[in-house]
Amino acid sequence: MTVGTESRIGKLLKDHSLSEDEYASLIAERTDEDAAVLKTEAVKQKEKIYGRDVFIRGLIEISNICVNDCYYCGIRRSNNASERYRLKADEIIECTDTGYELGFRTFVLQGGEDPYFDDEVLCSIIKKIKERHGDAAVTLSMGERSRSSYEKLFKAGADRYFLRHETADPVHYRKLHPHEMSFENRMRCLNDLRDIGYQTGCGFMVGSPYQTGKELAKDLKFVEKFKPDMCGIGPFIPHRDTPFSDRTAGSVELTLFLLSVLRIIYPPMLIPATTALGTLISDGRERGILSGANVVMPNLSPVSVRKKYELYDNKICTGEESAECRDCLSKKMLSIGHRIVTDRGDIKKYRKAEI
Ligand code: 5AD
Ligand code: FES
């Protein structure tokens, strides 16, 4: 640990904040020792608020049809090799029924930007889920929409919205997305969601093409300022049928390091140990939890469609039934002294003095 990093880490622990330059140096000059210090502190902060409980979210991948063409994503519009599907309303409801039986109290409806799921269709699905499972939270992860659309979905009963910002640097954003998408609209969406009253989540990939420590520093600063209720990060993993097919995957080590930093930046944040992390290394999610994450997202999608929701190559959890996936994660968490809890898993806000 150099004197520079030592004082930066001290400042981060004290203020939960660094300047963008300091974040960049923290990343660039990191050592195993720094990672160990941050990890210990991150876990301490997490346990003060959440103990060793891990929240579960039942992920339902409702459609892989998408109007967007993000260069990194396996279900991008231009990928003709992708076999497209869309779940029917009844199938989605069935997944939530199965999930409820298995103890899930949060359902995440995630999909590409599929025009079929307009406000009317989505609102009716949300209402049905809420009628059947009133004590469960509904999280949407359905991409960019208008403010009025977000308002309608919120009124229908959606509690949370997860929209990764992907990168907080507008120039980098341009390199990951075609010109019809914009950084400004992404930010507009996140601000609208928060303003409307959703518990809001953002996030980014670690090791996406053209990303350096500078871009990551901007991501950290953005999270520090925005203070989202949730922040999802996972390593970039190339998909064979995308323009980024020959890029290298993001680093597990850096992802774990950033999970610890994020926990310290905003201790009550809900932070998942992602499937992408578990895809790169078999105990990735366990290591994510031990670095500061406190959420896992077992797959509740019908097994018949799981392989088709392929954002990146070799995605895990595509062959298992919902119960198997839940039990598998439950065992993994127990093996590291954590337990999965049946709870909506809302963010626990705290008074600063308590930390
Ligand atoms: N590797 C890792 N994560 C990806 N995502 C999309 N494509 C990839 C990829 N190739 C992430 C994006 C998106 C979320 C649903 O999945 O960050 O927001
Ligand atoms: Fe899904 Fe192991 S966590 S099968």
Coordinates of C-alpha atoms and ligand atoms in Angstrom, one line a residue:
M1 CA 0.0 0.0 0.0
T2 CA 1.5 3.3 -1.0
V3 CA 1.1 6.4 1.1
G4 CA -1.2 7.8 -1.6
T5 CA -3.6 4.9 -1.6
E6 CA -3.5 4.6 2.1
S7 CA -4.7 8.2 2.5
R8 CA -7.3 7.8 -0.3
I9 CA -8.7 4.7 1.4
G10 CA -8.8 6.6 4.7
K11 CA -10.7 9.4 3.1
L12 CA -13.1 7.1 1.4
L13 CA -13.9 5.3 4.7
K14 CA -14.4 8.6 6.4
D15 CA -16.3 10.6 3.8
H16 CA -17.8 7.9 1.6
S17 CA -16.6 10.2 -1.2
L18 CA -13.5 10.8 -3.3
S19 CA -12.8 13.1 -6.2
E20 CA -12.9 11.6 -9.7
D21 CA -9.1 11.8 -9.9
E22 CA -8.8 10.0 -6.6
Y23 CA -11.2 7.2 -7.7
A24 CA -9.1 6.8 -10.8
S25 CA -5.9 6.5 -8.8
L26 CA -7.5 4.2 -6.3
I27 CA -8.3 1.9 -9.2
A28 CA -5.0 2.3 -11.1
E29 CA -2.7 1.9 -8.2
R30 CA -4.7 -0.8 -6.3
T31 CA -2.8 -3.7 -4.7
D32 CA -4.1 -6.9 -3.2
E33 CA -3.6 -5.4 0.2
D34 CA -5.8 -2.4 -0.7
A35 CA -8.5 -4.8 -1.9
A36 CA -8.3 -6.8 1.3
V37 CA -8.7 -3.6 3.4
L38 CA -11.6 -2.4 1.4
K39 CA -13.3 -5.8 1.4
T40 CA -13.1 -6.1 5.2
E41 CA -14.5 -2.6 5.6
A42 CA -17.3 -3.2 2.9
V43 CA -18.4 -6.4 4.7
K44 CA -18.4 -4.6 8.0
Q45 CA -20.6 -1.8 6.7
K46 CA -22.9 -4.3 5.0
E47 CA -23.3 -6.4 8.1
K48 CA -24.1 -3.4 10.2
I49 CA -27.2 -2.8 8.1
Y50 CA -28.2 -6.2 6.7
G51 CA -26.3 -8.7 8.8
R52 CA -25.6 -11.9 6.8
D53 CA -28.9 -11.9 5.1
V54 CA -28.9 -12.1 1.3
F55 CA -32.0 -11.0 -0.5
I56 CA -33.3 -12.9 -3.5
R57 CA -34.9 -11.6 -6.6
G58 CA -36.8 -13.9 -9.0
L59 CA -35.6 -13.0 -12.5
I60 CA -38.2 -13.5 -15.3
E61 CA -36.8 -12.8 -18.7
I62 CA -40.0 -11.9 -20.5
S63 CA -38.7 -11.2 -24.0
N64 CA -35.5 -11.2 -26.0
I65 CA -36.9 -9.0 -28.7
C66 CA -35.3 -5.6 -28.8
V67 CA -35.4 -2.5 -30.9
N68 CA -32.0 -1.5 -29.8
D69 CA -28.6 -2.4 -31.2
C70 CA -26.2 -2.0 -28.3
Y71 CA -22.8 -3.3 -29.6
Y72 CA -22.1 -5.5 -26.5
C73 CA -25.4 -7.3 -26.2
G74 CA -26.3 -10.7 -27.6
I75 CA -30.0 -9.9 -28.1
R76 CA -29.3 -6.8 -30.1
R77 CA -31.6 -6.2 -33.0
S78 CA -29.0 -7.0 -35.7
N79 CA -28.2 -10.4 -34.3
N80 CA -30.1 -12.6 -36.8
A81 CA -28.7 -15.8 -35.1
S82 CA -30.7 -15.0 -32.0
E83 CA -33.9 -17.1 -31.7
R84 CA -36.5 -14.7 -30.6
Y85 CA -39.2 -15.3 -28.0
R86 CA -41.8 -13.4 -26.0
L87 CA -43.6 -14.8 -22.9
K88 CA -47.3 -14.6 -22.8
A89 CA -48.9 -12.8 -19.9
D90 CA -50.2 -16.1 -18.5
E91 CA -46.7 -17.6 -18.6
I92 CA -45.3 -14.6 -16.7
I93 CA -47.9 -14.9 -14.1
E94 CA -47.2 -18.6 -13.8
C95 CA -43.5 -17.9 -13.2
T96 CA -44.5 -15.5 -10.3
D97 CA -46.8 -18.2 -8.8
T98 CA -44.0 -20.7 -8.9
G99 CA -41.6 -18.1 -7.5
Y100 CA -44.0 -17.1 -4.7
E101 CA -44.3 -20.8 -3.6
L102 CA -40.5 -20.9 -3.5
G103 CA -40.4 -17.9 -1.2
F104 CA -39.7 -15.1 -3.6
R105 CA -41.1 -11.7 -2.6
T106 CA -39.6 -9.7 -5.4
F107 CA -40.0 -10.4 -9.1
V108 CA -37.9 -8.7 -11.7
L109 CA -39.5 -8.5 -15.1
Q110 CA -36.6 -8.0 -17.5
G111 CA -36.6 -7.9 -21.3
G112 CA -35.3 -6.2 -24.4
E113 CA -37.1 -3.1 -25.5
D114 CA -39.9 -5.0 -27.1
P115 CA -42.7 -2.8 -28.4
Y116 CA -45.3 -5.5 -27.7
F117 CA -44.9 -4.7 -24.0
D118 CA -46.6 -1.3 -24.3
D119 CA -48.1 0.4 -21.3
E120 CA -51.4 -1.4 -21.5
V121 CA -50.0 -4.9 -21.7
L122 CA -47.4 -4.2 -19.0
C123 CA -49.8 -2.5 -16.6
S124 CA -52.2 -5.3 -16.9
I125 CA -49.5 -7.8 -16.0
I126 CA -48.2 -5.8 -13.1
K127 CA -51.8 -5.4 -11.7
K128 CA -52.3 -9.2 -12.0
I129 CA -49.1 -10.0 -10.1
K130 CA -50.0 -7.5 -7.4
E131 CA -53.5 -8.9 -7.1
R132 CA -52.2 -12.4 -6.6
H133 CA -49.1 -11.6 -4.6
G134 CA -49.8 -8.3 -2.8
D135 CA -46.8 -8.6 -0.4
A136 CA -44.3 -9.0 -3.3
A137 CA -42.4 -6.2 -4.9
V138 CA -42.4 -5.9 -8.7
T139 CA -39.2 -4.6 -10.3
L140 CA -39.1 -3.7 -14.0
S141 CA -36.0 -3.8 -16.1
M142 CA -37.5 -3.0 -19.5
G143 CA -35.2 -0.2 -20.7
E144 CA -35.8 3.3 -21.8
R145 CA -39.4 4.6 -21.9
S146 CA -41.2 8.0 -21.7
R147 CA -41.9 9.6 -18.4
S148 CA -45.6 9.2 -18.9
S149 CA -45.0 5.4 -19.5
Y150 CA -43.0 5.1 -16.3
E151 CA -45.8 7.0 -14.5
K152 CA -48.4 4.6 -15.7
L153 CA -46.4 1.5 -14.7
F154 CA -45.8 3.0 -11.3
K155 CA -49.5 3.7 -10.8
A156 CA -50.2 0.1 -11.9
G157 CA -48.1 -1.1 -8.9
A158 CA -44.5 -1.4 -10.1
D159 CA -42.2 -0.7 -7.1
R160 CA -38.7 -0.6 -8.5
Y161 CA -37.0 0.0 -11.8
F162 CA -33.6 -1.2 -12.8
L163 CA -31.9 0.6 -15.7
R164 CA -28.1 0.3 -15.9
H165 CA -26.6 3.6 -17.0
E166 CA -23.8 1.4 -18.6
T167 CA -21.2 4.2 -18.4
A168 CA -21.3 7.7 -16.9
D169 CA -19.0 9.1 -19.6
P170 CA -20.9 10.4 -22.7
V171 CA -18.0 9.8 -25.0
H172 CA -17.7 6.2 -23.8
Y173 CA -21.4 5.8 -24.1
R174 CA -21.2 6.6 -27.8
K175 CA -18.6 3.8 -28.3
L176 CA -20.9 1.2 -26.8
H177 CA -24.2 2.3 -28.5
P178 CA -25.4 3.2 -32.0
H179 CA -26.2 6.9 -32.6
E180 CA -29.9 6.6 -32.1
M181 CA -29.3 6.0 -28.4
S182 CA -28.1 8.8 -26.2
F183 CA -26.5 9.3 -22.8
E184 CA -28.8 12.2 -22.2
N185 CA -31.9 10.1 -22.6
R186 CA -30.5 7.4 -20.3
M187 CA -29.9 10.0 -17.6
R188 CA -33.3 11.5 -18.3
C189 CA -34.9 8.1 -17.7
L190 CA -33.0 7.5 -14.4
N191 CA -34.0 11.0 -13.1
D192 CA -37.6 10.5 -14.1
L193 CA -37.7 7.1 -12.4
R194 CA -36.4 8.5 -9.2
D195 CA -38.6 11.5 -9.3
I196 CA -41.7 9.4 -9.9
G197 CA -41.0 7.4 -6.7
Y198 CA -39.5 4.2 -7.9
Q199 CA -36.8 2.5 -5.9
T200 CA -34.2 3.0 -8.7
G201 CA -31.2 1.0 -9.8
C202 CA -28.4 1.8 -12.1
G203 CA -25.2 0.0 -12.9
F204 CA -22.4 -0.7 -15.4
M205 CA -20.3 -3.4 -16.9
V206 CA -16.7 -3.8 -15.7
G207 CA -14.2 -4.1 -18.5
S208 CA -16.5 -3.0 -21.3
P209 CA -14.6 -2.1 -24.5
Y210 CA -12.8 1.3 -24.4
Q211 CA -13.3 1.5 -20.6
T212 CA -10.3 2.7 -18.6
G213 CA -10.0 3.6 -14.9
K214 CA -11.1 7.1 -15.9
E215 CA -14.5 6.0 -17.1
L216 CA -14.9 3.8 -14.0
A217 CA -14.0 6.7 -11.8
K218 CA -16.9 8.6 -13.5
D219 CA -19.2 5.7 -12.8
L220 CA -18.2 5.7 -9.1
K221 CA -18.7 9.5 -8.9
F222 CA -22.1 9.1 -10.6
V223 CA -23.2 6.5 -8.1
E224 CA -21.9 8.6 -5.2
K225 CA -24.0 11.5 -6.3
F226 CA -27.1 9.8 -7.5
K227 CA -27.3 7.4 -4.5
P228 CA -29.4 4.8 -6.3
D229 CA -31.3 2.3 -4.2
M230 CA -29.7 -0.5 -6.2
C231 CA -26.5 -0.7 -8.3
G232 CA -25.7 -3.8 -10.4
I233 CA -22.3 -4.3 -11.8
G234 CA -20.8 -7.4 -13.5
P235 CA -17.9 -8.1 -15.8
F236 CA -18.4 -7.5 -19.6
I237 CA -18.4 -10.9 -21.3
P238 CA -18.2 -11.0 -25.1
H239 CA -21.0 -12.5 -27.2
R240 CA -20.0 -14.3 -30.4
D241 CA -22.5 -12.6 -32.6
T242 CA -21.8 -9.0 -31.7
P243 CA -19.3 -6.4 -32.9
F244 CA -17.4 -7.0 -29.7
S245 CA -17.1 -10.7 -30.1
D246 CA -13.3 -10.6 -30.1
R247 CA -12.9 -8.4 -27.0
T248 CA -11.6 -9.8 -23.8
A249 CA -13.9 -10.2 -20.8
G250 CA -13.8 -7.9 -17.8
S251 CA -11.7 -8.9 -14.8
V252 CA -13.3 -10.7 -11.9
E253 CA -10.7 -9.2 -9.5
L254 CA -11.6 -5.6 -10.6
T255 CA -15.3 -6.4 -10.3
L256 CA -14.9 -7.6 -6.7
F257 CA -12.7 -4.6 -5.9
L258 CA -15.4 -2.2 -7.2
L259 CA -18.2 -4.1 -5.3
S260 CA -16.3 -3.3 -2.1
V261 CA -15.8 0.4 -3.1
L262 CA -19.5 0.7 -4.0
R263 CA -20.6 -0.7 -0.7
I264 CA -18.4 1.9 1.1
I265 CA -19.6 4.8 -1.1
Y266 CA -23.2 4.2 -0.2
P267 CA -23.5 1.5 2.5
P268 CA -27.3 0.8 2.4
M269 CA -27.3 0.2 -1.4
L270 CA -28.7 -3.1 -2.7
I271 CA -25.9 -4.6 -4.6
P272 CA -26.3 -7.9 -6.5
A273 CA -23.7 -10.5 -7.0
T274 CA -24.5 -11.0 -10.7
T275 CA -24.9 -14.0 -13.0
A276 CA -22.2 -12.5 -15.2
L277 CA -19.8 -12.8 -12.3
G278 CA -20.9 -16.4 -11.7
T279 CA -20.4 -17.1 -15.4
L280 CA -16.7 -16.1 -15.4
I281 CA -15.8 -18.1 -12.3
S282 CA -17.7 -20.8 -10.6
D283 CA -17.7 -19.2 -7.1
G284 CA -18.1 -15.7 -8.5
R285 CA -21.3 -14.9 -6.7
E286 CA -20.0 -16.2 -3.4
R287 CA -17.0 -14.0 -3.8
G288 CA -19.2 -11.1 -4.8
I289 CA -21.2 -11.4 -1.5
L290 CA -18.0 -11.7 0.4
S291 CA -16.8 -8.5 -1.2
G292 CA -19.8 -6.5 -0.2
A293 CA -22.8 -7.5 -2.4
N294 CA -26.1 -8.5 -0.6
V295 CA -28.5 -9.7 -3.4
V296 CA -28.6 -12.7 -5.7
M297 CA -31.0 -13.2 -8.6
P298 CA -32.0 -16.8 -9.2
N299 CA -33.6 -17.4 -12.6
L300 CA -37.4 -18.0 -12.7
S301 CA -37.8 -18.0 -16.4
P302 CA -39.3 -21.1 -18.1
V303 CA -36.4 -23.4 -18.9
S304 CA -37.5 -23.5 -22.5
V305 CA -36.4 -19.9 -23.1
R306 CA -33.4 -19.5 -20.8
K307 CA -30.8 -20.2 -23.4
K308 CA -32.3 -17.7 -25.7
Y309 CA -31.9 -14.8 -23.3
E310 CA -28.3 -14.8 -24.0
L311 CA -26.8 -11.4 -23.4
Y312 CA -23.3 -12.9 -23.4
D313 CA -21.6 -16.3 -24.1
N314 CA -21.9 -19.3 -21.7
K315 CA -24.4 -17.7 -19.4
I316 CA -25.1 -20.0 -16.4
C317 CA -28.4 -21.1 -14.8
T318 CA -29.9 -21.9 -18.2
G319 CA -30.6 -25.6 -17.7
E320 CA -32.1 -25.6 -14.2
E321 CA -35.6 -25.5 -13.0
S322 CA -36.5 -22.5 -10.8
A323 CA -36.5 -24.6 -7.7
E324 CA -33.1 -26.0 -8.5
C325 CA -31.6 -22.6 -9.2
R326 CA -33.0 -21.2 -6.0
D327 CA -31.7 -24.2 -4.0
C328 CA -28.3 -24.1 -5.7
L329 CA -27.9 -20.4 -4.7
S330 CA -29.2 -21.1 -1.2
K331 CA -26.5 -23.8 -0.7
K332 CA -23.8 -21.5 -2.1
M333 CA -24.8 -18.8 0.3
L334 CA -24.9 -21.2 3.3
S335 CA -21.4 -22.4 2.3
I336 CA -20.1 -18.9 3.0
G337 CA -22.1 -18.4 6.2
H338 CA -24.9 -16.4 4.7
R339 CA -28.6 -17.1 4.3
I340 CA -31.2 -16.3 1.7
V341 CA -34.2 -14.5 3.2
T342 CA -37.8 -14.4 2.2
D343 CA -38.5 -10.8 2.3
R344 CA -39.2 -8.0 -0.2
G345 CA -35.7 -6.8 0.5
D346 CA -36.3 -3.1 0.4
I347 CA -33.3 -0.7 1.0
K348 CA -32.7 0.0 4.6
K349 CA -32.1 3.7 4.8
Y350 CA -30.1 4.8 7.8
R351 CA -29.1 7.9 9.7
K352 CA -25.6 8.9 8.9
A353 CA -24.6 9.0 12.6
E354 CA -25.3 5.2 12.8
I355 CA -22.5 4.3 10.4
Ligands
5AD1 N1 -21.6 -8.8 -20.9 C1 -22.0 -8.5 -19.7 N2 -23.1 -7.8 -19.4 C2 -23.9 -7.5 -20.4 N3 -25.1 -6.8 -20.4 C3 -25.5 -6.8 -21.7 N4 -24.6 -7.4 -22.5 C4 -23.6 -7.8 -21.7 C5 -22.4 -8.5 -22.0 N5 -22.0 -8.9 -23.2 C6 -25.7 -6.2 -19.3 C7 -26.0 -4.7 -19.5 C8 -27.5 -4.6 -19.4 C9 -27.8 -5.8 -18.5 C10 -29.2 -6.3 -18.7 O1 -26.9 -6.8 -18.9 O2 -25.3 -3.9 -18.6 O3 -27.9 -3.4 -18.9
FES2 FE1 -28.8 -21.0 -10.8 FE2 -26.9 -22.5 -9.6 S1 -27.5 -20.5 -9.2 S2 -28.3 -23.0 -11.1

